[in-house]
Amino acid sequence: MNEQPTDERALPAYRQCVRDAALQGRAVIQRAVAQVEATLDARLQRARDVEDRNLVHESINLLHRHGAALAEAYSGALLAEFGRAVASVAAAPASASAGTLKFAELELVDDNRMQESVEVLRTQQAVAAAVEHELPHLNALVCAAQGLRTVQAERNPLRPETYVRTLRHVVGEFAVPEPVRLRWLQFLGEALGPEVVRSYRSLIETLRAQGVSEAGFQIAATAPERARAGAPAGDRPLTSLTVHALRRLLAGEPEAAAPAASGAAPAEAAPATTFGETVPAAMEMLKELRDVDAAIQRVRRREREQPGSGDAMAQLRRALQAEARRPGQSIGLEVVRLMIETLVADPRILPPVQQALRALEPALLQLALADPRFFSNRRHPARRLLDEVVSRSLAWHSAGEPGFRDFLGPLVEAVEALATTHVTGAEPYEFALQTLQETWDRKLSRERRRREKAMQALVRAEQRNLLAARLAADFEAGPHLALAPPIVAEFIAGPWCQVIAQAQIDGAEEAPQYAGLVPELLWTLLPHATPTAAKRLAQRLPPLLATLEQGLKSTGYTGVQVRRFMQRLSDLHHATMQSAVAARPRPEDRPAAKEELQQLLGPMLESGGWLAPEEAKQSGFMDSLPATHHPLFQPTEPGPAKTVPAALPDLPLQLRPGSWVELLLEDGWSRWQLAWSSPGETLLMFTNAQGDTHSMTPKLAAALSQAGALRLVSEGEAVDGALDAVADAALMNSFEFRF
């Protein structure tokens, strides 16, 4: 394996590679457009159907008109997509598809959108196949250019799906008829693969010419996979389900009787029906459900009598499929099977929780017969139970961490009760959910109070910071700060606005006095060379300094910080008394003055805000990368902490409340959930299963992510991702289907 540098000397080559790839995107689309125009021209000559001929003709004309703009837009959009790929490296591994569907959107999107997803997925596979030879070399070179010693394919933002996703986005921005858009996607997608290959070869040559050698390959993955599909595409559970069948199920359309399961006797036809959004077993289904119970008992009896006779779960699934009387029931059973298969294959979910989910499957399958669409209704107790269990389970990085056994014990008991009850309605799930929530919350009541106290501290700081920012803008707009010494101007616009804002929020009687002190302070810094002026200054300065000290301490500044600033202010007053002419402040002196002020009074947030020491303590505020002896890269990628993958500029980490992340702190990796994001987007608060808190700015969160010390575990509900995987599997089976 070639040893690669772990400092930042290689990073310019990486940044240049990303820029070159984006610039080449223009030529990629230009050549693809030219090829598509030629292809469509040939097709136009062969077209005999009038409607098809008109559509092809319109597609050619509009592509000719918009081709240049399409190529230009693609280049810029490609650069933005590269940036997003870097920022979400842990959430979007290379196996994620550019053409995936959201299960929850299946009812809302039309046939054109479905066909578009099919075309994009087809393009995804075609481009991936075209670059099969070049991509491993590009991955190795790009990783090496980032300072990595071993290949992590997900660290390469120039992956094929990024090009396909960008094509879909850019084509969607043009105001053309939907059939034309589909033709563009279809034919541009076919032409994209060879052009991406050409771009890859050029980038590979450039990186090698700059002296970059390929990083080595490793066997074990070092970053958590995003379980949108639970497993890479090739390992997804097999199914014959199609998007068309899913849409009909979710729409509740009347359907004919279900075909009998393989190897089962034909089911008796049942009248067509529609499905309610969430209903318990209807009276007319009682006999069917009794038959189902009998089938379940037969399977379990056979398993007890012959423990090694086969997979009991597979037998149960076949028995339930044989008992299904409606197509919706058969589809619902298949969706539940795929959903559970995906969840138990999710590497983020610990094995004991995966086992509990597997044990819950029989009860969910029975529920699917009574209510085939329960999983699509977020308000259904069974769906809420799944969401709650999976979401809470993500709090633990390993089964040995504190609190996990307290979480798992009640869960196993609830699952056993549901699995042995033969439930077909919502009530047992509602009871189980309430019992679990009460049990878990009772154990976490103290931790919840700590979390609420931390959140209150941050809310207080956020309110003060927002008001202080408005006050600072007013002072900056006035004529006075421009005449003040730079460090005093920074003090008034920063810490002193914090003092005024806190007094106003608290309704303190000193608030007007603090606001009125500003012109008085500025006056004291004018030249006072005459004896009369000096005497007047000597009289007015002590009460002003006392008010300054009182205000700073009321906001949480320590005595040491206040004394340091007062000494600096005293030096300024002494200088003004010795001068007959005021020194003219220069705007370029403000940055240095701001840095000096932060050395005296402590660091401000990058947004100009500030946290009092008590607020920082209560919320576990982090103001810098944690000092840790652990390398920021995995053991297969040794390197100093300063070695970070270079992201494109000004691309913050995308997090939202509820997201789970892993943080590398002094004691190693641990799981944290983003519990709160401030309205002004200046503060984030993370909590863990023990109720501990860490708060930070979005900028620090992005820096931690780029340094490899923060990685996204889950950006949303895992059950949503499992159902999206069902939609993806159905989409894979829909290649030949025209909606």
XYZ file of C-alpha atoms in Angstrom:
739
model
C 0.000 0.000 0.000
C 1.367 3.438 -0.882
C 1.699 5.702 2.139
C -0.021 9.012 1.529
C 0.659 12.334 3.237
C -1.545 13.139 6.208
C -0.956 16.885 6.170
C -2.705 19.487 4.054
C -0.152 19.705 1.246
C -2.270 17.528 -1.037
C -5.506 19.461 -0.470
C -5.004 22.048 -3.253
C -4.983 19.196 -5.785
C -8.265 17.935 -4.322
C -9.935 21.341 -4.465
C -8.719 21.865 -8.019
C -10.050 18.433 -8.985
C -13.530 19.303 -7.691
C -13.514 22.637 -9.520
C -12.308 21.006 -12.737
C -15.025 18.347 -12.522
C -17.702 21.032 -12.152
C -16.301 23.043 -15.065
C -16.146 19.922 -17.224
C -19.826 19.420 -16.503
C -20.600 22.093 -19.085
C -18.806 20.166 -21.829
C -20.330 16.888 -20.600
C -23.850 18.196 -21.200
C -22.929 20.039 -24.393
C -21.686 16.810 -25.972
C -24.621 14.852 -24.549
C -27.085 17.387 -25.998
C -25.453 17.147 -29.425
C -25.684 13.358 -29.319
C -29.333 13.440 -28.192
C -30.253 15.873 -30.968
C -28.744 13.490 -33.518
C -30.526 10.514 -31.948
C -33.870 12.307 -31.925
C -33.386 13.477 -35.523
C -32.917 9.859 -36.595
C -35.934 8.813 -34.561
C -38.001 11.582 -36.139
C -37.233 10.210 -39.594
C -38.468 6.755 -38.534
C -41.552 7.903 -36.611
C -44.849 6.877 -38.165
C -47.225 7.671 -35.325
C -48.336 11.316 -35.560
C -48.427 11.864 -31.805
C -44.970 10.381 -31.323
C -43.614 12.378 -34.255
C -44.952 15.634 -32.810
C -43.483 14.858 -29.393
C -40.059 14.059 -30.836
C -40.147 17.212 -32.957
C -41.038 19.354 -29.924
C -38.311 17.692 -27.857
C -35.703 18.501 -30.510
C -36.773 22.124 -30.873
C -36.848 22.804 -27.136
C -33.531 21.032 -26.565
C -31.936 23.073 -29.349
C -33.327 26.254 -27.798
C -32.313 25.469 -24.203
C -29.214 23.322 -24.758
C -26.667 26.053 -23.959
C -28.529 27.157 -20.829
C -28.869 23.522 -19.771
C -25.113 22.986 -20.015
C -24.364 26.199 -18.110
C -26.854 25.379 -15.359
C -25.500 21.851 -15.058
C -21.975 23.070 -14.327
C -23.095 25.316 -11.465
C -25.530 22.760 -10.069
C -22.837 20.093 -10.216
C -20.539 22.183 -8.013
C -23.354 22.626 -5.482
C -24.087 18.882 -5.526
C -20.406 18.127 -4.943
C -20.562 20.343 -1.869
C -23.678 18.627 -0.556
C -22.072 15.235 -1.154
C -19.126 16.303 1.023
C -21.343 17.722 3.775
C -23.523 14.610 4.003
C -20.849 11.965 3.477
C -22.076 9.780 6.354
C -25.706 10.090 5.321
C -25.376 9.320 1.620
C -22.955 6.506 0.891
C -22.109 5.487 -2.595
C -24.826 2.863 -2.680
C -27.607 5.417 -2.332
C -29.588 5.817 -5.499
C -30.270 9.083 -7.274
C -33.689 7.894 -8.356
C -35.164 6.727 -5.046
C -38.802 7.293 -4.124
C -40.382 8.375 -0.884
C -42.970 5.846 0.254
C -45.099 8.617 1.779
C -45.245 10.435 -1.579
C -46.543 7.525 -3.648
C -50.156 8.657 -3.263
C -49.311 12.249 -4.187
C -47.148 11.961 -7.289
C -48.529 11.409 -10.758
C -47.614 8.861 -13.409
C -45.096 11.194 -15.054
C -43.189 11.541 -11.809
C -43.158 7.772 -11.393
C -41.840 7.308 -14.912
C -39.234 9.992 -14.236
C -37.994 8.025 -11.220
C -37.747 4.913 -13.352
C -35.746 6.783 -16.014
C -33.408 8.267 -13.409
C -32.781 4.887 -11.816
C -32.122 3.390 -15.244
C -29.639 6.225 -15.905
C -28.053 5.619 -12.513
C -27.343 2.000 -13.381
C -26.151 2.832 -16.898
C -23.673 5.471 -15.699
C -22.429 3.236 -12.880
C -21.805 0.456 -15.407
C -20.036 2.842 -17.811
C -17.556 4.121 -15.182
C -16.955 0.718 -13.607
C -13.295 0.657 -14.673
C -12.402 4.316 -13.987
C -14.269 4.876 -10.693
C -12.006 2.793 -8.391
C -8.948 4.698 -9.640
C -10.679 8.061 -9.198
C -11.833 7.071 -5.701
C -8.288 6.149 -4.723
C -6.803 9.362 -6.126
C -9.458 11.665 -4.651
C -9.068 10.069 -1.215
C -5.303 10.435 -1.432
C -5.710 14.084 -2.452
C -7.733 14.604 0.735
C -4.837 13.297 2.812
C -6.338 9.853 3.445
C -4.148 6.768 3.417
C -6.923 4.355 2.548
C -9.903 4.525 0.212
C -13.323 5.522 1.491
C -15.488 5.648 -1.604
C -18.118 7.763 0.144
C -15.488 10.501 0.592
C -15.412 11.040 -3.152
C -18.029 13.681 -4.024
C -17.615 12.933 -7.756
C -19.597 9.694 -7.546
C -21.834 8.720 -10.515
C -25.094 9.281 -8.626
C -24.083 12.927 -8.105
C -24.001 13.451 -11.879
C -27.363 11.716 -12.308
C -29.010 13.570 -9.421
C -27.778 16.863 -10.864
C -29.171 15.993 -14.300
C -32.591 15.291 -12.808
C -32.532 18.552 -10.857
C -31.407 20.730 -13.754
C -33.828 19.244 -16.282
C -36.615 19.764 -13.774
C -35.837 23.488 -13.617
C -36.755 24.116 -17.253
C -40.325 25.053 -18.102
C -41.014 22.386 -20.720
C -43.974 19.993 -21.037
C -43.751 16.883 -18.867
C -43.538 14.427 -21.817
C -40.641 16.455 -23.215
C -38.907 16.405 -19.841
C -39.190 12.611 -19.749
C -37.697 12.342 -23.251
C -34.821 14.587 -22.235
C -34.114 12.486 -19.147
C -34.320 9.267 -21.112
C -31.960 10.244 -23.924
C -29.610 12.520 -21.964
C -29.324 9.713 -19.443
C -28.261 7.311 -22.185
C -25.632 9.783 -23.420
C -24.356 10.717 -19.943
C -22.336 7.577 -19.163
C -19.654 7.873 -21.883
C -19.240 11.592 -21.157
C -18.711 10.978 -17.428
C -16.130 8.348 -18.373
C -14.297 10.967 -20.458
C -14.373 13.438 -17.569
C -13.143 10.794 -15.098
C -10.191 9.945 -17.332
C -9.231 13.600 -17.592
C -9.416 14.072 -13.802
C -7.362 10.921 -13.211
C -4.652 12.142 -15.566
C -4.596 15.578 -13.917
C -4.284 14.186 -10.386
C -1.495 11.836 -11.405
C 0.298 14.679 -13.190
C 0.201 16.629 -9.908
C 2.021 13.813 -8.148
C -0.946 12.252 -6.354
C -0.632 8.489 -5.883
C -3.597 6.230 -5.293
C -4.596 5.528 -1.703
C -4.699 1.909 -0.591
C -7.855 -0.142 -0.182
C -9.197 -1.422 3.115
C -11.480 -4.357 3.806
C -13.623 -3.107 6.688
C -15.889 -0.105 6.331
C -15.179 2.642 8.848
C -18.270 4.807 8.628
C -21.839 3.859 9.492
C -24.001 3.104 6.504
C -27.165 5.116 6.073
C -29.903 2.519 6.196
C -32.268 4.096 3.724
C -32.360 0.663 2.151
C -30.888 -1.195 5.089
C -28.235 -2.690 2.850
C -26.575 -1.943 -0.468
C -28.827 -2.222 -3.449
C -27.617 -5.658 -4.392
C -28.448 -7.049 -0.920
C -31.990 -5.710 -0.626
C -34.758 -8.207 0.171
C -36.190 -9.770 -2.976
C -39.766 -8.955 -3.904
C -42.055 -8.948 -6.903
C -43.823 -5.839 -5.627
C -44.261 -2.974 -8.111
C -44.843 0.743 -7.666
C -48.178 0.337 -9.418
C -49.344 -2.197 -6.798
C -48.172 0.025 -3.932
C -49.975 3.049 -5.306
C -53.213 1.109 -5.675
C -52.899 -0.141 -2.106
C -52.277 3.331 -0.682
C -55.026 4.873 -2.791
C -57.491 2.283 -1.486
C -58.823 1.444 -4.952
C -61.349 -1.401 -5.369
C -59.576 -4.506 -6.599
C -60.317 -8.056 -7.600
C -59.596 -11.041 -5.403
C -55.967 -11.831 -4.653
C -54.288 -14.685 -6.458
C -53.444 -17.645 -4.290
C -49.943 -17.842 -2.887
C -47.525 -20.200 -4.555
C -48.288 -23.757 -3.548
C -51.579 -22.836 -1.817
C -55.131 -23.631 -2.779
C -56.952 -20.864 -4.665
C -58.531 -18.421 -2.251
C -62.251 -17.919 -2.335
C -63.129 -14.697 -4.124
C -64.219 -11.825 -1.908
C -66.197 -8.736 -2.855
C -64.171 -5.723 -3.881
C -63.727 -3.230 -1.080
C -61.907 -0.077 -0.177
C -59.603 0.340 2.789
C -60.282 2.799 5.585
C -57.323 4.848 6.809
C -57.059 2.887 10.043
C -59.836 0.543 11.186
C -59.863 -2.539 13.425
C -61.054 -5.837 12.045
C -64.486 -5.436 10.498
C -67.284 -7.798 11.401
C -67.235 -9.499 8.023
C -63.564 -10.370 8.479
C -63.969 -12.230 11.772
C -64.169 -15.658 10.150
C -61.097 -14.921 8.033
C -59.149 -13.862 11.102
C -60.189 -17.002 12.989
C -58.829 -18.973 10.044
C -55.597 -16.985 10.278
C -55.276 -17.749 13.980
C -55.759 -21.416 13.200
C -53.052 -21.250 10.522
C -50.650 -19.588 12.944
C -51.332 -22.225 15.578
C -50.701 -24.995 13.035
C -47.334 -23.495 12.078
C -46.259 -23.038 15.684
C -47.403 -26.543 16.638
C -45.417 -27.982 13.746
C -42.356 -25.991 14.850
C -42.660 -27.316 18.418
C -43.068 -30.886 17.241
C -40.278 -30.639 14.644
C -37.894 -27.862 15.774
C -35.478 -28.445 12.931
C -38.070 -28.755 10.199
C -37.501 -25.335 8.665
C -37.820 -21.580 9.066
C -40.905 -20.974 11.231
C -41.086 -17.341 10.141
C -41.098 -18.286 6.456
C -43.807 -20.864 7.121
C -45.869 -18.281 8.964
C -45.561 -15.821 6.093
C -46.681 -18.456 3.614
C -49.607 -19.410 5.823
C -50.770 -15.820 6.122
C -50.392 -15.220 2.389
C -52.561 -18.283 1.779
C -55.222 -16.855 4.080
C -55.267 -13.430 2.356
C -58.621 -12.803 0.660
C -57.944 -9.417 -0.927
C -55.074 -8.073 -3.063
C -54.537 -5.298 -0.549
C -53.952 -7.866 2.172
C -51.324 -9.674 0.105
C -49.563 -6.406 -0.714
C -49.751 -5.272 2.919
C -48.157 -8.526 4.087
C -45.340 -8.060 1.589
C -44.751 -4.462 2.666
C -44.535 -5.510 6.329
C -42.082 -8.285 5.436
C -39.831 -5.937 3.477
C -40.069 -3.231 6.132
C -38.974 -5.606 8.903
C -36.248 -7.159 6.711
C -34.844 -3.691 6.125
C -34.985 -2.670 9.772
C -33.266 -5.813 11.050
C -30.519 -5.313 8.441
C -29.978 -1.706 9.520
C -26.436 -1.502 10.978
C -27.380 1.513 13.102
C -29.847 -0.580 15.136
C -28.211 -2.762 17.781
C -28.686 -6.559 17.429
C -30.918 -6.955 20.537
C -33.325 -4.368 19.118
C -33.206 -6.052 15.714
C -34.215 -9.306 17.417
C -37.124 -7.568 19.143
C -38.321 -6.163 15.819
C -38.104 -9.618 14.249
C -40.137 -11.046 17.133
C -42.780 -8.373 16.545
C -43.212 -9.299 12.865
C -45.919 -11.992 13.360
C -48.166 -9.541 15.195
C -47.630 -6.895 12.509
C -48.402 -9.404 9.761
C -51.696 -10.236 11.433
C -52.474 -6.541 11.703
C -51.730 -6.135 7.980
C -54.548 -8.564 7.178
C -57.046 -6.499 9.173
C -55.694 -3.088 8.164
C -53.406 -3.435 5.116
C -52.372 0.245 5.208
C -51.572 0.731 8.914
C -47.887 1.344 8.178
C -48.664 4.382 5.988
C -50.685 6.094 8.720
C -48.316 7.872 11.087
C -51.056 8.160 13.707
C -51.693 4.427 13.915
C -50.411 3.106 17.275
C -48.471 0.268 15.617
C -46.630 2.719 13.353
C -45.990 5.072 16.286
C -44.693 2.145 18.323
C -42.187 1.224 15.604
C -41.059 4.849 15.231
C -40.615 5.241 18.987
C -38.708 1.998 19.472
C -36.298 2.539 16.590
C -35.735 6.232 17.298
C -34.979 5.674 20.985
C -32.725 2.725 20.219
C -30.403 4.957 18.192
C -29.312 6.634 21.432
C -26.802 3.840 22.071
C -23.622 3.126 20.186
C -23.236 -0.312 21.814
C -25.338 -2.626 23.967
C -22.940 -2.217 26.888
C -23.537 1.502 27.340
C -25.355 2.782 30.440
C -29.126 2.815 30.148
C -29.478 0.339 27.296
C -30.615 -2.563 29.505
C -33.259 -0.318 31.075
C -34.488 0.441 27.567
C -34.385 -3.135 26.281
C -36.084 -4.949 29.174
C -39.521 -3.282 28.905
C -39.316 -3.502 25.102
C -38.822 -7.293 25.138
C -41.749 -7.717 27.540
C -44.046 -5.591 25.347
C -43.038 -7.463 22.197
C -43.643 -10.845 23.833
C -47.107 -9.723 24.928
C -48.018 -8.506 21.425
C -46.544 -11.561 19.709
C -48.622 -13.987 21.787
C -51.933 -12.108 21.729
C -52.920 -12.472 18.042
C -53.846 -8.810 17.868
C -55.721 -7.478 14.848
C -56.659 -3.994 15.998
C -55.022 -0.819 17.226
C -55.861 -1.051 20.933
C -53.100 -3.459 22.098
C -50.465 -1.376 20.299
C -51.794 1.801 21.897
C -51.567 0.171 25.328
C -48.067 -1.170 24.664
C -46.869 2.217 23.403
C -48.220 4.111 26.413
C -46.773 1.557 28.835
C -43.338 1.726 27.228
C -43.296 5.524 27.112
C -44.295 5.781 30.762
C -41.686 3.214 31.808
C -38.874 4.793 29.827
C -39.788 8.364 30.752
C -40.038 7.487 34.449
C -36.434 6.314 34.384
C -35.356 9.429 32.477
C -37.315 12.070 34.421
C -34.219 13.548 36.068
C -32.338 13.558 32.781
C -35.294 15.266 31.104
C -35.230 18.049 33.691
C -31.534 18.586 33.024
C -32.232 18.754 29.315
C -35.059 21.242 29.789
C -32.836 23.396 32.008
C -30.124 23.417 29.329
C -32.643 24.314 26.648
C -33.996 27.169 28.750
C -30.463 28.525 29.140
C -29.936 28.438 25.387
C -33.324 29.996 24.676
C -32.418 32.812 27.064
C -29.053 33.259 25.326
C -30.699 33.181 21.898
C -33.230 35.866 22.861
C -30.472 38.058 24.257
C -28.224 37.545 21.250
C -30.965 38.400 18.746
C -31.883 41.582 20.617
C -28.210 42.470 21.041
C -27.698 42.097 17.293
C -30.509 44.580 16.611
C -29.078 47.046 19.149
C -25.613 46.698 17.604
C -27.020 47.384 14.139
C -28.611 50.593 15.467
C -25.345 51.739 17.039
C -23.362 50.879 13.886
C -25.819 52.883 11.786
C -25.299 55.973 13.966
C -22.391 58.431 13.725
C -20.792 57.715 17.091
C -19.027 54.365 16.743
C -17.131 55.566 13.675
C -15.357 58.114 15.915
C -14.594 55.709 18.780
C -11.342 53.797 19.252
C -11.737 50.426 17.457
C -11.672 48.332 20.618
C -14.351 50.514 22.232
C -16.503 50.339 19.094
C -16.218 46.546 19.214
C -17.036 46.569 22.936
C -20.199 48.615 22.481
C -21.407 46.607 19.473
C -20.608 43.320 21.224
C -20.484 42.783 24.991
C -22.238 46.016 25.968
C -25.161 45.346 23.637
C -25.425 41.984 25.418
C -25.670 43.846 28.737
C -28.374 46.187 27.453
C -30.315 43.353 25.832
C -30.307 41.204 28.988
C -31.459 44.125 31.122
C -34.291 44.865 28.702
C -35.388 41.199 28.591
C -35.353 41.011 32.405
C -37.148 44.353 32.714
C -34.328 45.622 34.939
C -34.548 49.221 36.058
C -30.928 49.700 34.986
C -31.774 49.094 31.320
C -32.199 52.798 30.385
C -29.027 53.639 32.314
C -27.040 50.997 30.416
C -28.310 52.250 27.055
C -27.637 55.896 27.987
C -24.078 55.089 29.031
C -22.889 54.741 25.422
C -22.654 58.458 24.497
C -21.167 59.160 27.926
C -18.468 56.526 27.404
C -17.634 57.902 23.969
C -17.357 61.421 25.423
C -14.796 60.257 27.978
C -12.568 59.093 25.143
C -12.386 62.527 23.482
C -9.219 64.616 24.106
C -9.198 66.239 27.578
C -5.895 68.085 27.512
C -7.117 71.249 29.318
C -7.240 71.308 33.140
C -10.985 72.033 33.137
C -11.768 69.141 30.830
C -9.517 66.827 32.802
C -11.234 67.804 36.075
C -14.651 67.212 34.554
C -13.522 63.791 33.272
C -12.167 62.885 36.714
C -15.589 63.613 38.214
C -17.669 61.717 35.691
C -15.406 58.725 35.111
C -15.782 56.803 38.448
C -19.607 56.399 38.300
C -19.386 55.499 34.616
C -16.781 52.805 35.296
C -18.873 51.484 38.185
C -21.877 51.193 35.885
C -19.755 49.410 33.292
C -18.519 46.929 35.885
C -22.017 46.348 37.248
C -23.453 45.730 33.796
C -20.731 43.305 32.721
C -21.011 41.260 35.918
C -24.810 41.140 35.645
C -24.486 39.355 32.303
C -22.037 36.765 33.629
C -18.597 38.205 32.899
C -16.128 37.195 35.607
C -14.202 39.555 37.857
C -10.947 38.701 36.078
C -12.438 39.513 32.670
C -13.904 42.783 33.924
C -10.610 43.889 35.520
C -8.683 43.147 32.317
C -11.048 45.262 30.255
C -11.128 48.063 32.794
C -7.352 48.249 32.726
C -7.407 48.503 28.926
C -10.041 51.230 29.131
C -7.941 53.088 31.727
C -5.001 53.060 29.323
C -7.211 54.585 26.626
C -8.410 57.329 28.990
C -4.844 58.117 29.977
C -3.863 58.410 26.302
C -6.753 60.773 25.502
C -5.838 63.038 28.438
C -2.348 63.385 27.037
C -3.521 64.318 23.540
C -5.111 67.492 22.248
C -6.260 65.835 19.006
C -8.241 62.621 18.741
C -6.672 59.905 16.656
C -8.848 59.140 13.644
C -10.015 55.504 13.835
C -9.452 53.340 10.767
C -12.009 50.701 9.724
C -9.213 48.262 8.965
C -8.263 48.296 12.675
C -11.597 46.751 13.748
C -10.676 43.063 13.142
C -7.544 43.318 15.268
C -9.498 45.192 17.923
C -12.160 42.467 17.935
C -9.504 39.820 18.483
C -7.968 41.832 21.329
C -11.366 42.320 22.956
C -12.010 38.580 22.885
C -8.687 38.008 24.610
C -9.813 40.362 27.374
C -13.456 39.333 27.801
C -13.548 35.871 26.275
C -14.627 34.607 22.851
C -17.838 35.670 21.176
C -19.801 33.399 18.853
C -19.140 33.795 15.138
C -22.627 35.305 14.861
C -21.632 38.043 17.344
C -23.573 36.443 20.193
C -22.294 35.236 23.534
C -23.007 32.639 26.195
C -22.654 33.445 29.871
C -20.503 30.963 31.842
C -23.568 29.525 33.604
C -25.382 29.141 30.285
C -22.350 27.412 28.773
C -22.065 25.115 31.805
C -25.747 24.133 31.814
C -25.780 23.367 28.089
C -22.321 21.767 27.827
C -21.233 24.394 25.318
C -18.327 23.492 23.041
C -16.399 26.374 21.513
C -13.640 24.407 19.763
C -12.680 20.966 18.499
C -12.387 18.612 21.506
C -8.893 17.860 22.736
C -8.640 14.115 22.287
C -5.926 11.554 21.981
C -8.078 9.613 19.521
C -7.253 10.170 15.839
C -9.970 11.947 13.933
C -9.757 9.290 11.251
C -10.348 5.577 11.718
C -7.427 3.370 12.753
C -6.894 2.460 9.102
C -6.281 6.147 8.337
C -3.780 7.498 10.879
C -3.174 11.202 10.809
C -2.967 14.272 13.048
C -6.128 16.035 14.157
C -5.530 18.941 11.812
C -5.877 16.656 8.795
C -9.433 17.199 7.579
C -11.166 16.443 4.303
C -11.543 19.754 2.515
C -15.171 20.630 1.869
C -16.217 23.279 -0.563
C -16.490 26.690 1.162
C -19.625 27.917 2.907
C -21.416 24.567 2.926
C -22.660 23.928 6.499
C -23.624 20.512 7.802
C -27.343 19.936 7.238
C -28.920 18.869 10.538
C -32.447 19.141 11.859
C -33.980 18.447 15.285
C -34.338 14.702 15.767
C -31.187 13.849 13.786
C -28.847 11.382 15.483
C -25.083 11.841 15.200
C -21.954 10.223 16.556
C -19.455 12.556 18.236
C -15.799 11.812 18.861
C -15.123 13.265 22.310
C -12.322 12.742 24.822
C -13.717 9.346 25.839
C -14.368 8.082 22.300
C -17.407 7.826 20.049
C -20.908 8.299 21.477
C -24.429 8.872 20.154
C -26.152 12.260 20.434
C -29.464 13.586 19.153
C -30.030 17.135 17.947
C -32.754 18.115 20.414
C -33.024 21.806 19.619
C -31.984 24.344 17.009
C -32.341 28.017 17.826
C -34.711 30.174 15.767
C -31.823 32.390 14.720
C -29.818 29.323 13.629
C -26.903 30.309 15.861
C -27.024 27.483 18.425
C -27.517 23.711 18.376
C -28.134 21.483 21.400
C -27.413 17.737 21.400
C -28.489 15.276 24.114
C -27.652 11.644 24.819
C -29.488 8.760 26.494
C -28.231 9.816 29.939
C -29.619 13.335 29.584
C -26.197 14.965 29.124
C -26.061 17.915 26.777
C -23.588 19.436 24.366
C -24.309 22.692 22.598
C -22.354 24.322 19.817
C -22.666 26.640 16.873
C -23.549 25.283 13.409
C -20.107 26.378 12.255
C -18.403 24.174 14.856
C -20.699 21.266 13.969
C -19.638 21.620 10.326
C -15.965 21.784 11.365
C -16.367 18.633 13.468
C -17.995 16.889 10.510
C -15.200 17.883 8.141
C -12.612 16.779 10.702
C -14.247 13.347 10.926
C -15.270 13.913 14.573
C -19.014 14.147 13.853
C -20.868 11.774 11.570
C -24.554 11.619 10.798
C -26.297 8.442 11.945
C -29.901 9.223 11.060
C -31.453 12.298 9.474
C -35.038 11.144 9.973
C -37.245 8.294 11.110
C -35.666 4.899 10.414
C -39.124 3.442 9.720
C -39.557 6.065 6.993
C -36.270 4.874 5.518
C -37.398 1.250 5.676
C -40.634 2.081 3.861
C -38.680 4.130 1.335
C -36.609 0.990 0.754
C -39.847 -0.841 -0.012
C -40.655 1.837 -2.602
C -37.125 1.499 -4.014
C -37.496 -2.266 -4.318
C -40.834 -1.779 -6.062
C -39.215 0.773 -8.365
C -36.521 -1.740 -9.289
C -39.312 -4.080 -10.420
C -40.975 -1.329 -12.463
C -38.357 -0.803 -15.154
C -40.553 -2.178 -17.885
C -43.738 -0.606 -16.598
C -45.097 2.534 -18.247
C -47.280 4.527 -15.889
